[in-house]
PDB file of C-alpha atoms in Angstrom:
ATOM      1  CA  UNK U  16      67.308  -7.891 -19.134  1.00 68.00           C
ATOM      2  CA  UNK U  17      69.472  -6.397 -16.435  1.00 76.00           C
ATOM      3  CA  UNK U  18      66.469  -6.272 -14.046  1.00 72.00           C
ATOM      4  CA  UNK U  19      65.636  -9.889 -14.676  1.00 67.00           C
ATOM      5  CA  UNK U  20      69.263 -10.901 -14.014  1.00 71.00           C
ATOM      6  CA  UNK U  21      69.230  -9.023 -10.710  1.00 71.00           C
ATOM      7  CA  UNK U  22      66.042 -10.870  -9.689  1.00 66.00           C
ATOM      8  CA  UNK U  23      67.605 -14.174 -10.641  1.00 67.00           C
ATOM      9  CA  UNK U  24      70.705 -13.461  -8.529  1.00 68.00           C
ATOM     10  CA  UNK U  25      68.686 -12.271  -5.524  1.00 67.00           C
ATOM     11  CA  UNK U  26      66.016 -14.959  -5.266  1.00 60.00           C
ATOM     12  CA  UNK U  27      66.517 -17.323  -8.127  1.00 58.00           C
ATOM     13  CA  UNK U  28      63.429 -16.148  -9.993  1.00 56.00           C
ATOM     14  CA  UNK U  29      63.349 -14.430 -13.380  1.00 54.00           C
ATOM     15  CA  UNK U  30      59.778 -13.044 -12.970  1.00 55.00           C
ATOM     16  CA  UNK U  31      58.582 -10.493 -10.398  1.00 55.00           C
ATOM     17  CA  UNK U  32      56.212 -11.712  -7.756  1.00 57.00           C
ATOM     18  CA  UNK U  33      52.641 -10.425  -7.593  1.00 56.00           C
ATOM     19  CA  UNK U  34      52.058  -7.655  -5.048  1.00 58.00           C
ATOM     20  CA  UNK U  35      50.725  -8.725  -1.628  1.00 60.00           C
ATOM     21  CA  UNK U  36      46.994  -8.475  -0.852  1.00 58.00           C
ATOM     22  CA  UNK U  37      43.883  -9.140  -2.871  1.00 65.00           C
ATOM     23  CA  UNK U  38      44.074  -8.897  -6.635  1.00 73.00           C
ATOM     24  CA  UNK U  39      42.602  -5.543  -7.768  1.00 82.00           C
ATOM     25  CA  UNK U  40      39.166  -5.771  -9.334  1.00 87.00           C
ATOM     26  CA  UNK U  41      39.218  -5.327 -13.077  1.00 91.00           C
ATOM     27  CA  UNK U  42      37.277  -2.551 -14.766  1.00 92.00           C
ATOM     28  CA  UNK U  43      35.307  -5.179 -16.646  1.00 93.00           C
ATOM     29  CA  UNK U  44      34.100  -6.730 -13.400  1.00 93.00           C
ATOM     30  CA  UNK U  45      33.121  -3.310 -12.053  1.00 93.00           C
ATOM     31  CA  UNK U  46      31.203  -2.641 -15.229  1.00 94.00           C
ATOM     32  CA  UNK U  47      29.378  -5.983 -14.970  1.00 94.00           C
ATOM     33  CA  UNK U  48      28.424  -5.223 -11.364  1.00 93.00           C
ATOM     34  CA  UNK U  49      27.164  -1.784 -12.359  1.00 92.00           C
ATOM     35  CA  UNK U  50      24.987  -3.246 -15.119  1.00 93.00           C
ATOM     36  CA  UNK U  51      23.668  -5.911 -12.731  1.00 92.00           C
ATOM     37  CA  UNK U  52      22.709  -3.226 -10.203  1.00 91.00           C
ATOM     38  CA  UNK U  53      20.818  -1.269 -12.844  1.00 91.00           C
ATOM     39  CA  UNK U  54      18.970  -4.293 -14.221  1.00 90.00           C
ATOM     40  CA  UNK U  55      18.078  -5.735 -10.808  1.00 89.00           C
ATOM     41  CA  UNK U  56      17.601  -2.775  -8.433  1.00 89.00           C
ATOM     42  CA  UNK U  57      15.612  -4.842  -5.904  1.00 88.00           C
ATOM     43  CA  UNK U  58      18.329  -7.446  -5.310  1.00 89.00           C
ATOM     44  CA  UNK U  59      20.457  -6.963  -2.217  1.00 90.00           C
ATOM     45  CA  UNK U  60      24.181  -6.247  -2.334  1.00 91.00           C
ATOM     46  CA  UNK U  61      24.852  -9.578  -0.640  1.00 92.00           C
ATOM     47  CA  UNK U  62      22.854 -11.464  -3.281  1.00 92.00           C
ATOM     48  CA  UNK U  63      24.723  -9.805  -6.129  1.00 91.00           C
ATOM     49  CA  UNK U  64      28.017 -10.286  -4.308  1.00 93.00           C
ATOM     50  CA  UNK U  65      27.513 -14.053  -4.159  1.00 93.00           C
ATOM     51  CA  UNK U  66      27.208 -14.091  -7.939  1.00 92.00           C
ATOM     52  CA  UNK U  67      30.641 -12.459  -8.282  1.00 92.00           C
ATOM     53  CA  UNK U  68      32.239 -14.148  -5.234  1.00 90.00           C
ATOM     54  CA  UNK U  69      32.510 -10.746  -3.536  1.00 92.00           C
ATOM     55  CA  UNK U  70      31.294  -9.353  -0.247  1.00 92.00           C
ATOM     56  CA  UNK U  71      28.331  -7.024   0.141  1.00 92.00           C
ATOM     57  CA  UNK U  72      30.731  -4.281   1.235  1.00 93.00           C
ATOM     58  CA  UNK U  73      32.658  -4.543  -2.044  1.00 93.00           C
ATOM     59  CA  UNK U  74      29.425  -4.331  -4.043  1.00 93.00           C
ATOM     60  CA  UNK U  75      28.418  -1.295  -1.994  1.00 92.00           C
ATOM     61  CA  UNK U  76      31.767   0.393  -2.769  1.00 93.00           C
ATOM     62  CA  UNK U  77      31.306  -0.248  -6.496  1.00 93.00           C
ATOM     63  CA  UNK U  78      27.730   1.069  -6.330  1.00 91.00           C
ATOM     64  CA  UNK U  79      28.802   4.262  -4.559  1.00 92.00           C
ATOM     65  CA  UNK U  80      31.546   4.829  -7.121  1.00 92.00           C
ATOM     66  CA  UNK U  81      28.710   5.011  -9.676  1.00 90.00           C
ATOM     67  CA  UNK U  82      26.525   7.154  -7.354  1.00 89.00           C
ATOM     68  CA  UNK U  83      24.104   4.291  -6.646  1.00 91.00           C
ATOM     69  CA  UNK U  84      22.643   3.996  -3.119  1.00 90.00           C
ATOM     70  CA  UNK U  85      20.078   1.821  -1.367  1.00 88.00           C
ATOM     71  CA  UNK U  86      16.815   3.436  -0.243  1.00 86.00           C
ATOM     72  CA  UNK U  87      13.549   2.282   1.256  1.00 81.00           C
ATOM     73  CA  UNK U  88      11.024   2.127  -1.566  1.00 77.00           C
ATOM     74  CA  UNK U  89       8.316   4.757  -1.503  1.00 73.00           C
ATOM     75  CA  UNK U  90       4.784   3.461  -1.219  1.00 72.00           C
ATOM     76  CA  UNK U  91       2.197   4.750  -3.673  1.00 70.00           C
ATOM     77  CA  UNK U  92      -1.145   3.430  -4.897  1.00 71.00           C
ATOM     78  CA  UNK U  93      -1.024   0.689  -7.499  1.00 75.00           C
ATOM     79  CA  UNK U  94      -2.254   2.314 -10.686  1.00 79.00           C
ATOM     80  CA  UNK U  95      -3.848   0.569 -13.628  1.00 85.00           C
ATOM     81  CA  UNK U  96      -3.226   1.732 -17.177  1.00 89.00           C
ATOM     82  CA  UNK U  97      -6.538   3.684 -17.379  1.00 90.00           C
ATOM     83  CA  UNK U  98      -5.745   5.404 -14.073  1.00 88.00           C
ATOM     84  CA  UNK U  99      -2.281   6.380 -15.313  1.00 88.00           C
ATOM     85  CA  UNK U 100      -3.820   7.782 -18.493  1.00 92.00           C
ATOM     86  CA  UNK U 101      -6.292   9.818 -16.434  1.00 92.00           C
ATOM     87  CA  UNK U 102      -3.472  11.191 -14.287  1.00 90.00           C
ATOM     88  CA  UNK U 103      -1.508  12.184 -17.376  1.00 93.00           C
ATOM     89  CA  UNK U 104      -4.560  13.863 -18.882  1.00 93.00           C
ATOM     90  CA  UNK U 105      -5.221  15.700 -15.614  1.00 92.00           C
ATOM     91  CA  UNK U 106      -1.603  16.898 -15.456  1.00 92.00           C
ATOM     92  CA  UNK U 107      -1.799  18.311 -18.974  1.00 94.00           C
ATOM     93  CA  UNK U 108      -5.050  20.121 -18.135  1.00 92.00           C
ATOM     94  CA  UNK U 109      -3.811  21.802 -14.936  1.00 92.00           C
ATOM     95  CA  UNK U 110      -0.280  22.582 -16.086  1.00 92.00           C
ATOM     96  CA  UNK U 111      -1.097  26.332 -16.041  1.00 92.00           C
ATOM     97  CA  UNK U 112      -3.247  26.199 -12.903  1.00 92.00           C
ATOM     98  CA  UNK U 113      -2.646  28.916 -10.292  1.00 92.00           C
ATOM     99  CA  UNK U 114      -2.231  26.699  -7.231  1.00 93.00           C
ATOM    100  CA  UNK U 115      -2.293  29.643  -4.824  1.00 92.00           C
ATOM    101  CA  UNK U 116      -6.051  29.845  -5.456  1.00 92.00           C
ATOM    102  CA  UNK U 117      -6.741  26.176  -4.613  1.00 94.00           C
ATOM    103  CA  UNK U 118      -8.062  24.867  -1.280  1.00 95.00           C
ATOM    104  CA  UNK U 119      -7.046  21.252  -0.605  1.00 95.00           C
ATOM    105  CA  UNK U 120      -9.452  19.380   1.688  1.00 95.00           C
ATOM    106  CA  UNK U 121      -9.668  15.881   3.088  1.00 93.00           C
ATOM    107  CA  UNK U 122     -10.886  13.786   6.009  1.00 93.00           C
ATOM    108  CA  UNK U 123      -8.762  11.563   8.248  1.00 91.00           C
ATOM    109  CA  UNK U 124      -9.444   9.053  11.017  1.00 86.00           C
ATOM    110  CA  UNK U 125      -7.412   9.298  14.225  1.00 82.00           C
ATOM    111  CA  UNK U 126      -7.483   6.613  16.928  1.00 74.00           C
ATOM    112  CA  UNK U 127      -7.313   7.575  20.610  1.00 70.00           C
ATOM    113  CA  UNK U 128      -6.826   5.272  23.591  1.00 62.00           C
ATOM    114  CA  UNK U 129      -9.651   4.284  25.839  1.00 53.00           C
ATOM    115  CA  UNK U 130      -9.351   6.054  29.203  1.00 49.00           C
ATOM    116  CA  UNK U 131      -9.521   2.739  31.021  1.00 48.00           C
ATOM    117  CA  UNK U 132      -6.861   1.032  28.959  1.00 46.00           C
ATOM    118  CA  UNK U 133      -4.260   1.092  31.717  1.00 46.00           C
ATOM    119  CA  UNK U 134      -0.831   2.523  32.339  1.00 49.00           C
ATOM    120  CA  UNK U 135       1.213   5.177  30.639  1.00 48.00           C
ATOM    121  CA  UNK U 136       2.950   4.019  27.473  1.00 49.00           C
ATOM    122  CA  UNK U 137       6.247   5.716  26.537  1.00 50.00           C
ATOM    123  CA  UNK U 138       6.264   7.575  23.232  1.00 47.00           C
ATOM    124  CA  UNK U 139       9.090   5.372  21.945  1.00 47.00           C
ATOM    125  CA  UNK U 140       6.693   2.415  21.966  1.00 45.00           C
ATOM    126  CA  UNK U 141       4.056   4.215  19.934  1.00 48.00           C
ATOM    127  CA  UNK U 142       6.131   3.903  16.767  1.00 45.00           C
ATOM    128  CA  UNK U 143       5.324   1.280  14.173  1.00 47.00           C
ATOM    129  CA  UNK U 144       8.687  -0.475  14.733  1.00 53.00           C
ATOM    130  CA  UNK U 145      10.176  -0.392  18.224  1.00 60.00           C
ATOM    131  CA  UNK U 146      13.750  -1.549  18.893  1.00 61.00           C
ATOM    132  CA  UNK U 147      15.334  -2.560  22.188  1.00 67.00           C
ATOM    133  CA  UNK U 148      18.670  -3.913  23.398  1.00 57.00           C
ATOM    134  CA  UNK U 149      18.936  -6.862  25.789  1.00 60.00           C
ATOM    135  CA  UNK U 150      20.688 -10.160  26.412  1.00 62.00           C
ATOM    136  CA  UNK U 151      19.420 -13.341  24.771  1.00 70.00           C
ATOM    137  CA  UNK U 152      17.579 -14.565  27.858  1.00 75.00           C
ATOM    138  CA  UNK U 153      15.834 -11.238  28.632  1.00 68.00           C
ATOM    139  CA  UNK U 154      13.364 -11.170  25.765  1.00 69.00           C
ATOM    140  CA  UNK U 155      10.357 -11.789  28.033  1.00 72.00           C
ATOM    141  CA  UNK U 156      11.265  -8.992  30.447  1.00 71.00           C
ATOM    142  CA  UNK U 157       8.430  -6.483  30.682  1.00 66.00           C
ATOM    143  CA  UNK U 158      10.607  -3.513  29.785  1.00 63.00           C
ATOM    144  CA  UNK U 159      11.572  -5.205  26.515  1.00 62.00           C
ATOM    145  CA  UNK U 160       7.995  -5.862  25.354  1.00 65.00           C
ATOM    146  CA  UNK U 161       6.026  -3.388  23.258  1.00 63.00           C
ATOM    147  CA  UNK U 162       2.408  -3.577  24.442  1.00 58.00           C
ATOM    148  CA  UNK U 163      -0.367  -4.042  21.926  1.00 57.00           C
ATOM    149  CA  UNK U 164      -3.124  -1.679  22.984  1.00 52.00           C
ATOM    150  CA  UNK U 165      -6.818  -2.199  22.642  1.00 54.00           C
ATOM    151  CA  UNK U 166      -8.363  -0.518  19.650  1.00 55.00           C
ATOM    152  CA  UNK U 167      -9.507   2.860  20.899  1.00 62.00           C
ATOM    153  CA  UNK U 168     -12.147   5.220  19.695  1.00 72.00           C
ATOM    154  CA  UNK U 169     -11.841   6.799  16.281  1.00 77.00           C
ATOM    155  CA  UNK U 170     -12.202  10.499  15.645  1.00 83.00           C
ATOM    156  CA  UNK U 171     -12.763  11.865  12.173  1.00 89.00           C
ATOM    157  CA  UNK U 172     -11.085  15.148  11.342  1.00 92.00           C
ATOM    158  CA  UNK U 173     -11.713  17.439   8.407  1.00 95.00           C
ATOM    159  CA  UNK U 174      -8.987  19.800   7.360  1.00 94.00           C
ATOM    160  CA  UNK U 175      -8.195  22.302   4.655  1.00 95.00           C
ATOM    161  CA  UNK U 176      -5.014  24.027   3.511  1.00 94.00           C
ATOM    162  CA  UNK U 177      -4.091  26.446   0.755  1.00 93.00           C
ATOM    163  CA  UNK U 178      -0.920  28.182  -0.348  1.00 91.00           C
ATOM    164  CA  UNK U 179       0.588  29.806   2.750  1.00 89.00           C
ATOM    165  CA  UNK U 180      -2.516  29.158   4.860  1.00 90.00           C
ATOM    166  CA  UNK U 181      -3.939  26.456   7.088  1.00 88.00           C
ATOM    167  CA  UNK U 182      -7.464  26.394   8.414  1.00 93.00           C
ATOM    168  CA  UNK U 183      -8.757  25.120  11.772  1.00 92.00           C
ATOM    169  CA  UNK U 184      -9.344  21.384  12.118  1.00 91.00           C
ATOM    170  CA  UNK U 185     -12.953  20.290  12.410  1.00 92.00           C
ATOM    171  CA  UNK U 186     -13.781  17.336  14.655  1.00 90.00           C
ATOM    172  CA  UNK U 187     -16.618  15.169  13.399  1.00 88.00           C
ATOM    173  CA  UNK U 188     -18.506  13.155  15.999  1.00 82.00           C
ATOM    174  CA  UNK U 189     -18.973   9.612  14.722  1.00 81.00           C
ATOM    175  CA  UNK U 190     -20.927   8.548  17.808  1.00 76.00           C
ATOM    176  CA  UNK U 191     -23.929  10.477  16.547  1.00 69.00           C
ATOM    177  CA  UNK U 192     -24.170   8.300  13.459  1.00 77.00           C
ATOM    178  CA  UNK U 193     -22.356   7.702  10.227  1.00 83.00           C
ATOM    179  CA  UNK U 194     -20.880  10.608   8.350  1.00 87.00           C
ATOM    180  CA  UNK U 195     -23.184  10.899   5.343  1.00 89.00           C
ATOM    181  CA  UNK U 196     -23.792  13.488   2.675  1.00 88.00           C
ATOM    182  CA  UNK U 197     -26.280  15.499   4.703  1.00 89.00           C
ATOM    183  CA  UNK U 198     -23.883  15.789   7.634  1.00 90.00           C
ATOM    184  CA  UNK U 199     -21.105  16.759   5.259  1.00 93.00           C
ATOM    185  CA  UNK U 200     -23.319  19.526   3.934  1.00 92.00           C
ATOM    186  CA  UNK U 201     -24.460  20.764   7.368  1.00 93.00           C
ATOM    187  CA  UNK U 202     -21.179  20.384   9.279  1.00 92.00           C
ATOM    188  CA  UNK U 203     -18.521  21.076   6.642  1.00 94.00           C
ATOM    189  CA  UNK U 204     -19.671  22.732   3.427  1.00 94.00           C
ATOM    190  CA  UNK U 205     -21.917  25.490   4.797  1.00 93.00           C
ATOM    191  CA  UNK U 206     -20.093  26.512   7.999  1.00 94.00           C
ATOM    192  CA  UNK U 207     -16.474  25.967   6.929  1.00 94.00           C
ATOM    193  CA  UNK U 208     -15.753  25.291   3.261  1.00 94.00           C
ATOM    194  CA  UNK U 209     -17.863  28.180   1.984  1.00 94.00           C
ATOM    195  CA  UNK U 210     -16.185  30.501   4.480  1.00 93.00           C
ATOM    196  CA  UNK U 211     -12.663  29.430   3.399  1.00 93.00           C
ATOM    197  CA  UNK U 212     -13.430  29.950  -0.297  1.00 93.00           C
ATOM    198  CA  UNK U 213     -14.989  33.356   0.405  1.00 92.00           C
ATOM    199  CA  UNK U 214     -11.884  34.346   2.387  1.00 91.00           C
ATOM    200  CA  UNK U 215      -9.648  33.427  -0.548  1.00 91.00           C
ATOM    201  CA  UNK U 216     -11.744  35.635  -2.824  1.00 91.00           C
ATOM    202  CA  UNK U 217     -11.433  38.537  -0.390  1.00 90.00           C
ATOM    203  CA  UNK U 218      -7.664  38.065  -0.513  1.00 88.00           C
ATOM    204  CA  UNK U 219      -7.669  38.509  -4.268  1.00 89.00           C
ATOM    205  CA  UNK U 220      -8.117  34.921  -5.513  1.00 88.00           C
ATOM    206  CA  UNK U 221     -11.280  35.407  -7.541  1.00 88.00           C
ATOM    207  CA  UNK U 222     -10.996  31.983  -9.204  1.00 89.00           C
ATOM    208  CA  UNK U 223     -10.667  29.953  -6.006  1.00 92.00           C
ATOM    209  CA  UNK U 224     -11.276  26.221  -6.403  1.00 93.00           C
ATOM    210  CA  UNK U 225     -11.574  23.255  -4.057  1.00 95.00           C
ATOM    211  CA  UNK U 226      -9.887  19.852  -4.312  1.00 94.00           C
ATOM    212  CA  UNK U 227     -11.751  16.880  -2.793  1.00 93.00           C
ATOM    213  CA  UNK U 228     -11.184  13.152  -3.110  1.00 90.00           C
ATOM    214  CA  UNK U 229     -13.522  10.761  -4.894  1.00 86.00           C
ATOM    215  CA  UNK U 230     -15.687   9.918  -1.883  1.00 87.00           C
ATOM    216  CA  UNK U 231     -19.353   9.579  -2.846  1.00 88.00           C
ATOM    217  CA  UNK U 232     -20.522  12.049  -0.211  1.00 89.00           C
ATOM    218  CA  UNK U 233     -18.568  14.821  -1.965  1.00 90.00           C
ATOM    219  CA  UNK U 234     -20.318  14.345  -5.287  1.00 89.00           C
ATOM    220  CA  UNK U 235     -23.965  13.776  -4.428  1.00 90.00           C
ATOM    221  CA  UNK U 236     -26.392  15.741  -6.579  1.00 91.00           C
ATOM    222  CA  UNK U 237     -27.744  17.718  -3.634  1.00 90.00           C
ATOM    223  CA  UNK U 238     -24.258  18.657  -2.480  1.00 92.00           C
ATOM    224  CA  UNK U 239     -23.183  19.732  -5.959  1.00 92.00           C
ATOM    225  CA  UNK U 240     -26.276  21.927  -6.186  1.00 93.00           C
ATOM    226  CA  UNK U 241     -25.528  23.505  -2.816  1.00 92.00           C
ATOM    227  CA  UNK U 242     -21.923  24.161  -3.834  1.00 93.00           C
ATOM    228  CA  UNK U 243     -23.133  25.889  -6.971  1.00 92.00           C
ATOM    229  CA  UNK U 244     -25.443  28.030  -4.853  1.00 93.00           C
ATOM    230  CA  UNK U 245     -22.528  28.930  -2.538  1.00 92.00           C
ATOM    231  CA  UNK U 246     -20.266  29.641  -5.549  1.00 91.00           C
ATOM    232  CA  UNK U 247     -17.881  26.793  -4.699  1.00 93.00           C
ATOM    233  CA  UNK U 248     -16.214  25.293  -7.756  1.00 93.00           C
ATOM    234  CA  UNK U 249     -14.230  22.064  -7.691  1.00 93.00           C
ATOM    235  CA  UNK U 250     -10.955  21.327  -9.385  1.00 92.00           C
ATOM    236  CA  UNK U 251     -10.988  17.903 -11.032  1.00 87.00           C
ATOM    237  CA  UNK U 252      -8.893  15.304  -9.239  1.00 87.00           C
ATOM    238  CA  UNK U 253      -7.871  11.969 -10.821  1.00 88.00           C
ATOM    239  CA  UNK U 254      -9.016   8.765  -9.073  1.00 84.00           C
ATOM    240  CA  UNK U 255      -6.673   6.691  -6.884  1.00 81.00           C
ATOM    241  CA  UNK U 256      -4.331   9.651  -6.504  1.00 85.00           C
ATOM    242  CA  UNK U 257      -4.028  10.670  -2.867  1.00 84.00           C
ATOM    243  CA  UNK U 258      -0.365  11.461  -3.525  1.00 83.00           C
ATOM    244  CA  UNK U 259      -1.488  14.433  -5.655  1.00 87.00           C
ATOM    245  CA  UNK U 260      -3.205  16.079  -2.687  1.00 91.00           C
ATOM    246  CA  UNK U 261      -0.605  17.767  -0.421  1.00 93.00           C
ATOM    247  CA  UNK U 262      -2.891  17.624   2.615  1.00 94.00           C
ATOM    248  CA  UNK U 263      -2.123  13.884   2.821  1.00 91.00           C
ATOM    249  CA  UNK U 264       1.395  14.847   3.927  1.00 90.00           C
ATOM    250  CA  UNK U 265      -0.124  16.963   6.704  1.00 90.00           C
ATOM    251  CA  UNK U 266      -2.164  14.001   7.952  1.00 91.00           C
ATOM    252  CA  UNK U 267       0.949  11.817   7.914  1.00 88.00           C
ATOM    253  CA  UNK U 268       2.859  14.391   9.998  1.00 89.00           C
ATOM    254  CA  UNK U 269      -0.055  14.712  12.420  1.00 87.00           C
ATOM    255  CA  UNK U 270      -0.292  10.961  13.017  1.00 84.00           C
ATOM    256  CA  UNK U 271       3.493  10.718  13.393  1.00 84.00           C
ATOM    257  CA  UNK U 272       3.461  13.429  16.061  1.00 84.00           C
ATOM    258  CA  UNK U 273       0.606  11.680  17.869  1.00 79.00           C
ATOM    259  CA  UNK U 274       2.642   8.467  18.011  1.00 75.00           C
ATOM    260  CA  UNK U 275       5.548  10.398  19.530  1.00 77.00           C
ATOM    261  CA  UNK U 276       3.482  12.064  22.254  1.00 74.00           C
ATOM    262  CA  UNK U 277       4.704  11.314  25.761  1.00 70.00           C
ATOM    263  CA  UNK U 278       1.103  10.685  26.749  1.00 69.00           C
ATOM    264  CA  UNK U 279      -1.201   9.043  24.230  1.00 66.00           C
ATOM    265  CA  UNK U 280      -4.388  11.123  23.754  1.00 69.00           C
ATOM    266  CA  UNK U 281      -7.368   9.588  25.515  1.00 69.00           C
ATOM    267  CA  UNK U 282     -10.147  12.067  24.732  1.00 70.00           C
ATOM    268  CA  UNK U 283     -11.509  14.099  21.849  1.00 68.00           C
ATOM    269  CA  UNK U 284     -10.399  17.331  23.510  1.00 71.00           C
ATOM    270  CA  UNK U 285      -6.785  16.159  23.741  1.00 69.00           C
TER     271      UNK U 285
END
């Protein structure tokens, strides 16, 4: 009562004024925002903020208070229900697999520039998304344009890795014809794959196995017979599952480094 009388004498008001600034957000509103973020993870902070009459920055602060952050979505193959069941079955079968005795193999296509395609292109323009800074009327300036290069020649590479080891890359000449099962047998299986598996056995991995993707050339009857003759055994690999083969990460790093090269490779040797 005494405090109210003092306020009345000072400013003629019996009730205290609200503090300056924006009204603090209630815990109920924060909880509603948190639930909205969990139920709609693909909506932007700005979109959710419009629903609550709040800015995107405020939504971001609430999200961080609940340890929620925005990330670029990872890209993985779209899997059907049968494919997911096969992956789950495969995981249960190899749960006790000794992965140090497994050789992961795969092929990759790499594009090189044609030698007559023109001038040097900076490595910063080889990236998938190139950014530049300029005034509004300078967009057509040559230094602010990322050139689209002619499609160069493609080189196929075959590679293999195992735990703690990497094996030499093998260049496959596509100009001599398509890469079929017979070429895979003559150029990869006999001179390279058999040698890598034998080396693993010499190093103590008597149950060495090979992982290959589902390409038809890997599973032809003649190739399977030759692998049996060379004592090469395959480890089953579920379909549509390149993300389960770690060599795919090596190919991604290789292509990323090629895009960052100061001089784009123009020949097979490079």
